[in-house]
Amino acid sequence: MIDQFATKATYGQVFAVAQFRAVFAGRLLGVMSDTLRSVALAVLVFDQTGSPLLTAMTMTIGFLPQAAGGLFLAAMADRFSPRTLITTGYALQCAVGLLLAFGHLPVAPSLLLVAAVACLTPVTTGATARVLAEVLTGDTYVLGRSLSYIVAVSAQMVGMAAGGTLVVWLGVERTMLVTAGAHLLASVISRLFLSHTEVVRAGGSAGAGGSIVRKTLQGNAALVAAPGVFKLIMVQCLPAAYLAAAGSLLIPYSAQRGFSPTETGTLLAATSVGMLIGDVVIGRAFTPATRERLVLPLLLVMGTPSITLVLDLPYPAVTAAYVVTGMGSAYLLGLQRRFLEAVPSDLQGQGFALLNTTTMSIQGVGPLVFGVFAEFVPVGLAIALTGVSSVTTTLLLRDAARPRTSG
């Protein structure tokens, strides 16, 4: 396996795999729809309340509830066909979009509905990770994970940039109908083009008898005890929490600075643009070994620019800061091989579900914490604190971020 990972692959080799193309298309549609929905709800909440805290909560309402799914349901990712889980997940998101479009629900029930369906996200994420691990090998797997990440941030970029304009043009309810249609198409693509792979994985904690909840708890305990897994989860999810917090405060920050709706939309997309650039450049231009050596420097690149927002920088400088911050997220490329190898094979789906759950949960907490700060201090200062926290955390986790020595 080490020799396979040492041989550099190309994006063309990844796209040559038919099942990866199906995952890619479904993820593009799904993430874009989720982002559009978040922006529509955030605009609605800020217009009605004027609260930076409530707006930050709305932008991340789909994150924190994932903790429940990861803690109690994640074993499903290794017990059912990935195609079934992925198809069902998109179908449920479609149903939520339809309810938001036609139900004329108040803000609170709408947010609760989005939070409820988010509980199943770790299951579908784990199932998707299983598909990638089964159909891709060696460095194609690392690039496949990179492309999966790229498509997510690209879809976020489109959703963020177009969300505000689309809401003004169509209104919240019709925007929700658009998201429902996109989720439906993602479900159909997954059903038609993903193979019906094995249902239950044999062996290990995940294969022991018991309910899904018991299996999930046992599997999570085994994953945390596995050498290196916990530290690798922390170094992947904590910096992402600060990044999410900085992004969740952009709507009130733009209002405070007097930026136009177009400028705000561009700024919302800036981090995603940086993520896209960083992943493409680091994934295509550097060898697997070099990517692993770049983890620590890229983490510092991701945290530092936000600190500058303590100053009232001109709009182009603010945009540039968010683009550079996004580029630093390419550090994740250097951790993909290590995490795959650290997770026990019989807990593969649940391992990625646990990673996603932890990441999304902490991303839900981060905006709440810094949203509270923004209620009492200038929003720019609150964003700067996310950068300080990111750099500090990186220095504390520098041993986990460094590449392992070859044996």
Short mmCIF file of C-alpha atoms in Angstrom, two decimals:
data_model
loop_
_atom_site.label_atom_id
_atom_site.label_comp_id
_atom_site.label_asym_id
_atom_site.label_seq_id
_atom_site.Cartn_x
_atom_site.Cartn_y
_atom_site.Cartn_z
CA MET A 1 0.00 0.00 0.00
CA ILE A 2 2.88 2.36 0.79
CA ASP A 3 4.29 1.86 -2.71
CA GLN A 4 0.89 2.62 -4.23
CA PHE A 5 0.60 5.82 -2.24
CA ALA A 6 4.14 6.86 -3.15
CA THR A 7 3.29 6.80 -6.89
CA LYS A 8 1.74 10.07 -7.98
CA ALA A 9 -1.66 9.75 -9.69
CA THR A 10 -3.60 12.13 -11.93
CA TYR A 11 -7.10 13.54 -11.74
CA GLY A 12 -7.82 11.89 -15.09
CA GLN A 13 -7.23 8.48 -13.55
CA VAL A 14 -9.71 9.30 -10.81
CA PHE A 15 -12.44 10.45 -13.20
CA ALA A 16 -11.95 7.28 -15.24
CA VAL A 17 -13.74 5.40 -12.42
CA ALA A 18 -17.47 5.42 -13.18
CA GLN A 19 -18.65 5.15 -9.57
CA PHE A 20 -16.48 8.09 -8.59
CA ARG A 21 -18.19 10.17 -11.28
CA ALA A 22 -21.58 9.30 -9.76
CA VAL A 23 -20.39 10.27 -6.27
CA PHE A 24 -18.91 13.49 -7.67
CA ALA A 25 -22.14 14.52 -9.42
CA GLY A 26 -24.34 13.72 -6.44
CA ARG A 27 -22.07 15.58 -4.06
CA LEU A 28 -21.98 18.64 -6.33
CA LEU A 29 -25.76 18.85 -6.41
CA GLY A 30 -26.21 18.01 -2.74
CA VAL A 31 -23.72 20.46 -1.27
CA MET A 32 -24.84 23.29 -3.55
CA SER A 33 -28.42 22.72 -2.45
CA ASP A 34 -27.47 22.62 1.23
CA THR A 35 -25.56 25.90 0.85
CA LEU A 36 -28.40 27.65 -0.97
CA ARG A 37 -30.77 26.56 1.77
CA SER A 38 -28.44 27.86 4.51
CA VAL A 39 -28.01 31.24 2.82
CA ALA A 40 -31.76 31.63 2.28
CA LEU A 41 -32.51 30.89 5.92
CA ALA A 42 -29.67 33.13 7.14
CA VAL A 43 -30.90 36.08 5.09
CA LEU A 44 -34.41 35.53 6.43
CA VAL A 45 -33.23 35.34 10.05
CA PHE A 46 -30.96 38.40 9.83
CA ASP A 47 -33.71 40.44 8.20
CA GLN A 48 -36.12 39.50 10.96
CA THR A 49 -33.81 39.68 13.98
CA GLY A 50 -30.70 41.69 13.07
CA SER A 51 -28.74 39.35 15.38
CA PRO A 52 -25.22 38.22 14.41
CA LEU A 53 -25.52 35.29 16.85
CA LEU A 54 -28.79 33.98 15.40
CA THR A 55 -27.49 34.47 11.86
CA ALA A 56 -24.34 32.50 12.68
CA MET A 57 -26.49 29.75 14.19
CA THR A 58 -28.61 29.63 11.03
CA MET A 59 -25.57 29.31 8.74
CA THR A 60 -24.40 26.28 10.72
CA ILE A 61 -27.71 24.73 11.81
CA GLY A 62 -26.88 21.58 9.84
CA PHE A 63 -23.59 21.00 11.68
CA LEU A 64 -24.14 20.43 15.39
CA PRO A 65 -27.07 17.96 15.09
CA GLN A 66 -24.75 15.61 13.22
CA ALA A 67 -23.28 14.70 16.61
CA ALA A 68 -26.42 12.68 17.38
CA GLY A 69 -26.15 10.70 14.15
CA GLY A 70 -22.44 10.10 14.59
CA LEU A 71 -22.81 8.95 18.19
CA PHE A 72 -25.78 6.62 17.73
CA LEU A 73 -26.29 5.73 14.05
CA ALA A 74 -22.87 5.73 12.36
CA ALA A 75 -22.57 1.92 12.36
CA MET A 76 -25.19 1.90 9.60
CA ALA A 77 -22.42 3.03 7.22
CA ASP A 78 -20.83 -0.42 7.50
CA ARG A 79 -24.05 -2.47 7.69
CA PHE A 80 -26.08 -1.30 4.69
CA SER A 81 -25.35 -0.84 1.03
CA PRO A 82 -23.72 2.56 0.39
CA ARG A 83 -26.03 3.05 -2.59
CA THR A 84 -29.11 2.63 -0.40
CA LEU A 85 -27.84 5.01 2.26
CA ILE A 86 -26.70 7.71 -0.17
CA THR A 87 -29.88 7.55 -2.25
CA THR A 88 -32.09 7.71 0.84
CA GLY A 89 -30.11 10.61 2.29
CA TYR A 90 -30.60 12.76 -0.80
CA ALA A 91 -34.27 11.80 -0.98
CA LEU A 92 -34.85 12.95 2.60
CA GLN A 93 -33.12 16.26 1.86
CA CYS A 94 -35.46 16.64 -1.11
CA ALA A 95 -38.43 16.10 1.18
CA VAL A 96 -37.15 18.82 3.54
CA GLY A 97 -36.82 21.23 0.63
CA LEU A 98 -40.40 20.56 -0.42
CA LEU A 99 -41.68 21.14 3.11
CA LEU A 100 -39.79 24.43 3.34
CA ALA A 101 -41.07 25.46 -0.07
CA PHE A 102 -44.74 24.65 0.41
CA GLY A 103 -45.22 24.40 4.19
CA HIS A 104 -45.00 28.16 4.91
CA LEU A 105 -43.25 27.31 8.16
CA PRO A 106 -42.06 29.90 10.70
CA VAL A 107 -38.31 30.30 11.19
CA ALA A 108 -37.98 28.10 14.28
CA PRO A 109 -39.71 25.00 12.82
CA SER A 110 -37.77 25.45 9.58
CA LEU A 111 -34.48 25.39 11.45
CA LEU A 112 -35.56 22.38 13.49
CA LEU A 113 -36.45 20.52 10.29
CA VAL A 114 -33.02 21.20 8.79
CA ALA A 115 -31.38 20.15 12.05
CA ALA A 116 -33.36 16.90 12.16
CA VAL A 117 -32.35 15.69 8.71
CA ALA A 118 -28.74 16.66 9.45
CA CYS A 119 -28.63 13.86 12.03
CA LEU A 120 -28.36 11.36 9.15
CA THR A 121 -25.51 13.16 7.39
CA PRO A 122 -22.73 11.17 9.13
CA VAL A 123 -24.29 7.94 7.86
CA THR A 124 -24.35 9.07 4.23
CA THR A 125 -20.88 10.60 4.55
CA GLY A 126 -19.50 7.33 5.87
CA ALA A 127 -21.20 5.44 3.06
CA THR A 128 -19.69 7.80 0.48
CA ALA A 129 -16.24 7.32 2.02
CA ARG A 130 -16.72 3.56 1.74
CA VAL A 131 -17.42 3.88 -1.96
CA LEU A 132 -14.25 5.92 -2.51
CA ALA A 133 -12.11 3.54 -0.48
CA GLU A 134 -13.48 0.53 -2.37
CA VAL A 135 -13.18 1.86 -5.93
CA LEU A 136 -9.97 3.93 -5.65
CA THR A 137 -6.48 2.74 -4.71
CA GLY A 138 -3.16 4.34 -3.82
CA ASP A 139 -2.73 8.00 -4.69
CA THR A 140 -5.93 7.92 -6.76
CA TYR A 141 -7.69 7.58 -3.42
CA VAL A 142 -5.97 10.69 -2.04
CA LEU A 143 -6.82 12.66 -5.19
CA GLY A 144 -10.35 11.25 -5.13
CA ARG A 145 -10.80 12.52 -1.60
CA SER A 146 -9.34 15.82 -2.78
CA LEU A 147 -11.79 16.03 -5.66
CA SER A 148 -14.65 15.15 -3.35
CA TYR A 149 -13.54 18.04 -1.16
CA ILE A 150 -13.06 20.32 -4.17
CA VAL A 151 -16.54 19.63 -5.47
CA ALA A 152 -17.93 20.39 -2.03
CA VAL A 153 -16.19 23.77 -1.76
CA SER A 154 -16.95 24.58 -5.40
CA ALA A 155 -20.61 23.90 -4.77
CA GLN A 156 -20.40 26.02 -1.63
CA MET A 157 -18.80 28.77 -3.69
CA VAL A 158 -21.65 28.73 -6.20
CA GLY A 159 -24.25 28.48 -3.46
CA MET A 160 -22.76 31.33 -1.43
CA ALA A 161 -22.21 33.61 -4.42
CA ALA A 162 -25.65 33.00 -5.92
CA GLY A 163 -27.62 32.46 -2.72
CA GLY A 164 -28.37 36.06 -1.82
CA THR A 165 -29.26 37.04 -5.38
CA LEU A 166 -31.42 33.95 -5.85
CA VAL A 167 -33.34 34.66 -2.65
CA VAL A 168 -34.00 38.24 -3.76
CA TRP A 169 -35.09 37.03 -7.19
CA LEU A 170 -37.15 33.97 -6.22
CA GLY A 171 -37.92 34.43 -2.54
CA VAL A 172 -37.14 31.96 0.23
CA GLU A 173 -39.86 29.43 -0.64
CA ARG A 174 -38.99 29.14 -4.34
CA THR A 175 -35.30 28.92 -3.51
CA MET A 176 -36.16 25.93 -1.31
CA LEU A 177 -37.97 24.36 -4.26
CA VAL A 178 -34.76 24.67 -6.30
CA THR A 179 -32.83 22.87 -3.56
CA ALA A 180 -35.44 20.09 -3.48
CA GLY A 181 -35.10 19.52 -7.22
CA ALA A 182 -31.31 19.34 -7.02
CA HIS A 183 -31.45 16.83 -4.17
CA LEU A 184 -33.93 14.73 -6.12
CA LEU A 185 -31.59 14.64 -9.12
CA ALA A 186 -28.68 13.64 -6.83
CA SER A 187 -30.77 10.79 -5.44
CA VAL A 188 -31.67 9.54 -8.94
CA ILE A 189 -28.02 9.66 -10.09
CA SER A 190 -26.90 7.71 -7.02
CA ARG A 191 -29.59 5.09 -7.52
CA LEU A 192 -28.81 4.57 -11.20
CA PHE A 193 -25.01 4.66 -11.24
CA LEU A 194 -23.72 3.37 -7.90
CA SER A 195 -23.20 -0.37 -7.58
CA HIS A 196 -25.07 -2.42 -5.00
CA THR A 197 -22.05 -3.45 -2.92
CA GLU A 198 -21.89 -5.65 0.17
CA VAL A 199 -24.36 -4.86 2.94
CA VAL A 200 -22.69 -5.97 6.15
CA ARG A 201 -18.98 -5.87 6.82
CA ALA A 202 -17.64 -8.88 8.61
CA GLY A 203 -15.34 -8.95 11.61
CA GLY A 204 -14.26 -6.48 14.26
CA SER A 205 -16.40 -4.46 16.61
CA ALA A 206 -18.73 -3.42 13.85
CA GLY A 207 -19.50 -7.04 13.12
CA ALA A 208 -20.46 -7.95 16.69
CA GLY A 209 -24.07 -8.62 17.57
CA GLY A 210 -26.37 -5.93 18.86
CA SER A 211 -28.42 -2.97 17.80
CA ILE A 212 -27.23 -0.18 15.54
CA VAL A 213 -26.87 2.11 18.56
CA ARG A 214 -24.80 -0.45 20.48
CA LYS A 215 -22.66 -1.18 17.44
CA THR A 216 -22.07 2.52 16.91
CA LEU A 217 -21.00 3.09 20.52
CA GLN A 218 -18.69 0.06 20.43
CA GLY A 219 -17.23 1.06 17.09
CA ASN A 220 -16.61 4.66 18.20
CA ALA A 221 -14.82 3.43 21.31
CA ALA A 222 -12.65 1.13 19.19
CA LEU A 223 -11.81 3.97 16.81
CA VAL A 224 -10.80 6.35 19.58
CA ALA A 225 -8.59 3.62 21.06
CA ALA A 226 -6.94 2.83 17.71
CA PRO A 227 -3.38 4.24 17.52
CA GLY A 228 -3.27 7.70 15.97
CA VAL A 229 -6.96 7.98 15.03
CA PHE A 230 -8.02 10.47 17.71
CA LYS A 231 -5.14 12.90 17.08
CA LEU A 232 -5.70 12.73 13.32
CA ILE A 233 -9.37 13.57 13.84
CA MET A 234 -8.50 16.55 16.02
CA VAL A 235 -5.98 18.01 13.61
CA GLN A 236 -8.52 17.75 10.79
CA CYS A 237 -11.55 19.16 12.58
CA LEU A 238 -10.40 21.86 15.00
CA PRO A 239 -8.90 24.25 12.39
CA ALA A 240 -12.02 23.72 10.27
CA ALA A 241 -14.14 24.94 13.19
CA TYR A 242 -12.35 28.28 13.25
CA LEU A 243 -12.68 28.57 9.48
CA ALA A 244 -16.43 27.96 9.75
CA ALA A 245 -16.72 30.52 12.54
CA ALA A 246 -14.98 33.18 10.44
CA GLY A 247 -17.31 32.46 7.51
CA SER A 248 -20.47 32.44 9.62
CA LEU A 249 -19.89 36.06 10.68
CA LEU A 250 -19.54 37.47 7.17
CA ILE A 251 -23.14 38.62 6.74
CA PRO A 252 -23.15 40.80 9.90
CA TYR A 253 -19.55 41.89 9.17
CA SER A 254 -20.54 43.03 5.69
CA ALA A 255 -23.54 44.89 7.10
CA GLN A 256 -21.33 46.59 9.69
CA ARG A 257 -18.83 47.62 7.00
CA GLY A 258 -21.54 48.77 4.58
CA PHE A 259 -20.65 46.33 1.77
CA SER A 260 -23.19 45.97 -1.05
CA PRO A 261 -25.16 42.72 -1.58
CA THR A 262 -22.93 41.87 -4.56
CA GLU A 263 -19.79 42.48 -2.51
CA THR A 264 -21.20 40.37 0.29
CA GLY A 265 -21.96 37.50 -2.08
CA THR A 266 -18.42 37.61 -3.48
CA LEU A 267 -16.97 37.70 0.02
CA LEU A 268 -19.07 34.71 1.05
CA ALA A 269 -17.57 32.79 -1.87
CA ALA A 270 -13.97 33.92 -1.28
CA THR A 271 -13.02 31.13 1.12
CA SER A 272 -14.39 28.51 -1.26
CA VAL A 273 -12.39 30.04 -4.11
CA GLY A 274 -9.26 29.74 -2.01
CA MET A 275 -10.09 26.13 -1.12
CA LEU A 276 -10.51 25.30 -4.80
CA ILE A 277 -7.19 26.91 -5.74
CA GLY A 278 -5.32 25.32 -2.85
CA ASP A 279 -6.60 21.80 -3.45
CA VAL A 280 -5.96 21.89 -7.20
CA VAL A 281 -2.44 23.32 -6.87
CA ILE A 282 -1.31 21.18 -3.94
CA GLY A 283 -3.00 18.03 -5.26
CA ARG A 284 -1.70 18.37 -8.82
CA ALA A 285 1.73 19.98 -8.45
CA PHE A 286 3.22 18.17 -5.47
CA THR A 287 4.14 14.57 -4.74
CA PRO A 288 2.36 12.63 -1.96
CA ALA A 289 5.39 12.96 0.33
CA THR A 290 5.60 16.72 -0.20
CA ARG A 291 1.89 17.14 0.54
CA GLU A 292 2.45 15.50 3.91
CA ARG A 293 5.37 17.83 4.68
CA LEU A 294 3.21 20.85 3.82
CA VAL A 295 0.52 20.09 6.42
CA LEU A 296 1.93 22.32 9.17
CA PRO A 297 2.82 25.32 6.92
CA LEU A 298 -0.61 25.22 5.29
CA LEU A 299 -2.32 25.16 8.68
CA LEU A 300 -0.53 28.38 9.55
CA VAL A 301 -1.53 29.87 6.19
CA MET A 302 -5.14 29.01 6.96
CA GLY A 303 -5.19 30.69 10.37
CA THR A 304 -3.10 33.83 9.96
CA PRO A 305 -5.03 36.04 7.45
CA SER A 306 -8.18 36.31 9.60
CA ILE A 307 -6.17 38.10 12.27
CA THR A 308 -5.80 41.10 9.95
CA LEU A 309 -9.55 41.76 10.10
CA VAL A 310 -9.04 43.41 13.47
CA LEU A 311 -8.28 46.39 11.19
CA ASP A 312 -10.87 48.02 8.91
CA LEU A 313 -9.17 46.82 5.74
CA PRO A 314 -10.47 47.89 2.32
CA TYR A 315 -12.84 45.45 0.64
CA PRO A 316 -10.26 43.93 -1.78
CA ALA A 317 -7.92 43.20 1.14
CA VAL A 318 -10.70 41.52 3.12
CA THR A 319 -11.55 39.36 0.11
CA ALA A 320 -7.89 38.45 -0.38
CA ALA A 321 -7.59 37.46 3.29
CA TYR A 322 -10.47 35.02 2.94
CA VAL A 323 -9.10 33.58 -0.31
CA VAL A 324 -5.69 32.92 1.28
CA THR A 325 -7.37 31.42 4.34
CA GLY A 326 -9.24 29.01 2.09
CA MET A 327 -6.05 28.01 0.29
CA GLY A 328 -4.57 26.80 3.57
CA SER A 329 -7.28 24.16 3.88
CA ALA A 330 -5.32 22.08 1.35
CA TYR A 331 -3.43 20.80 4.40
CA LEU A 332 -6.08 18.07 4.54
CA LEU A 333 -4.55 16.41 1.47
CA GLY A 334 -1.49 15.51 3.48
CA LEU A 335 -3.54 13.66 6.09
CA GLN A 336 -5.75 11.44 3.88
CA ARG A 337 -3.37 8.47 3.57
CA ARG A 338 -2.48 8.51 7.24
CA PHE A 339 -6.11 8.53 8.34
CA LEU A 340 -7.12 5.75 5.94
CA GLU A 341 -4.29 3.55 7.18
CA ALA A 342 -4.97 4.33 10.86
CA VAL A 343 -8.67 3.34 10.72
CA PRO A 344 -9.35 -0.42 11.16
CA SER A 345 -10.62 -1.84 7.86
CA ASP A 346 -13.80 -3.30 9.40
CA LEU A 347 -14.69 0.14 10.78
CA GLN A 348 -13.90 2.10 7.65
CA GLY A 349 -17.33 3.58 7.03
CA GLN A 350 -17.85 4.38 10.70
CA GLY A 351 -14.35 5.87 10.93
CA PHE A 352 -15.14 8.44 8.27
CA ALA A 353 -18.57 8.99 9.81
CA LEU A 354 -16.89 9.75 13.14
CA LEU A 355 -14.48 12.15 11.45
CA ASN A 356 -17.35 13.94 9.72
CA THR A 357 -19.44 14.00 12.90
CA THR A 358 -16.63 15.51 14.94
CA THR A 359 -15.83 18.04 12.23
CA MET A 360 -19.42 19.13 11.73
CA SER A 361 -20.18 19.22 15.46
CA ILE A 362 -17.20 21.40 16.25
CA GLN A 363 -18.01 23.56 13.23
CA GLY A 364 -21.43 24.04 14.80
CA VAL A 365 -19.94 25.03 18.16
CA GLY A 366 -17.33 27.41 16.71
CA PRO A 367 -19.79 29.88 15.14
CA LEU A 368 -21.85 29.88 18.34
CA VAL A 369 -18.83 30.75 20.49
CA PHE A 370 -17.55 33.50 18.22
CA GLY A 371 -21.10 34.64 17.50
CA VAL A 372 -21.44 35.36 21.22
CA PHE A 373 -18.25 37.43 21.06
CA ALA A 374 -19.69 39.36 18.10
CA GLU A 375 -22.66 40.38 20.22
CA PHE A 376 -20.32 42.38 22.49
CA VAL A 377 -17.30 43.34 20.38
CA PRO A 378 -16.92 44.55 16.78
CA VAL A 379 -17.51 41.70 14.33
CA GLY A 380 -14.08 42.25 12.78
CA LEU A 381 -12.44 41.64 16.16
CA ALA A 382 -14.46 38.45 16.64
CA ILE A 383 -13.26 37.21 13.24
CA ALA A 384 -9.66 38.09 14.17
CA LEU A 385 -10.04 35.96 17.29
CA THR A 386 -10.86 32.95 15.09
CA GLY A 387 -7.47 33.42 13.42
CA VAL A 388 -5.63 33.71 16.73
CA SER A 389 -7.36 30.55 17.96
CA SER A 390 -6.50 28.68 14.75
CA VAL A 391 -2.79 29.54 14.92
CA THR A 392 -2.63 28.67 18.62
CA THR A 393 -4.34 25.31 18.04
CA THR A 394 -2.00 24.55 15.15
CA LEU A 395 1.04 25.11 17.35
CA LEU A 396 -0.41 22.88 20.05
CA LEU A 397 -1.13 20.10 17.50
CA ARG A 398 2.11 20.48 15.55
CA ASP A 399 3.31 16.96 16.45
CA ALA A 400 0.17 15.39 14.97
CA ALA A 401 0.47 17.63 11.90
CA ARG A 402 4.03 16.57 11.11
CA PRO A 403 4.47 13.67 8.67
CA ARG A 404 5.29 10.31 10.15
CA THR A 405 8.72 8.88 9.51
CA SER A 406 8.94 6.10 6.96
CA GLY A 407 9.76 2.70 8.27
#
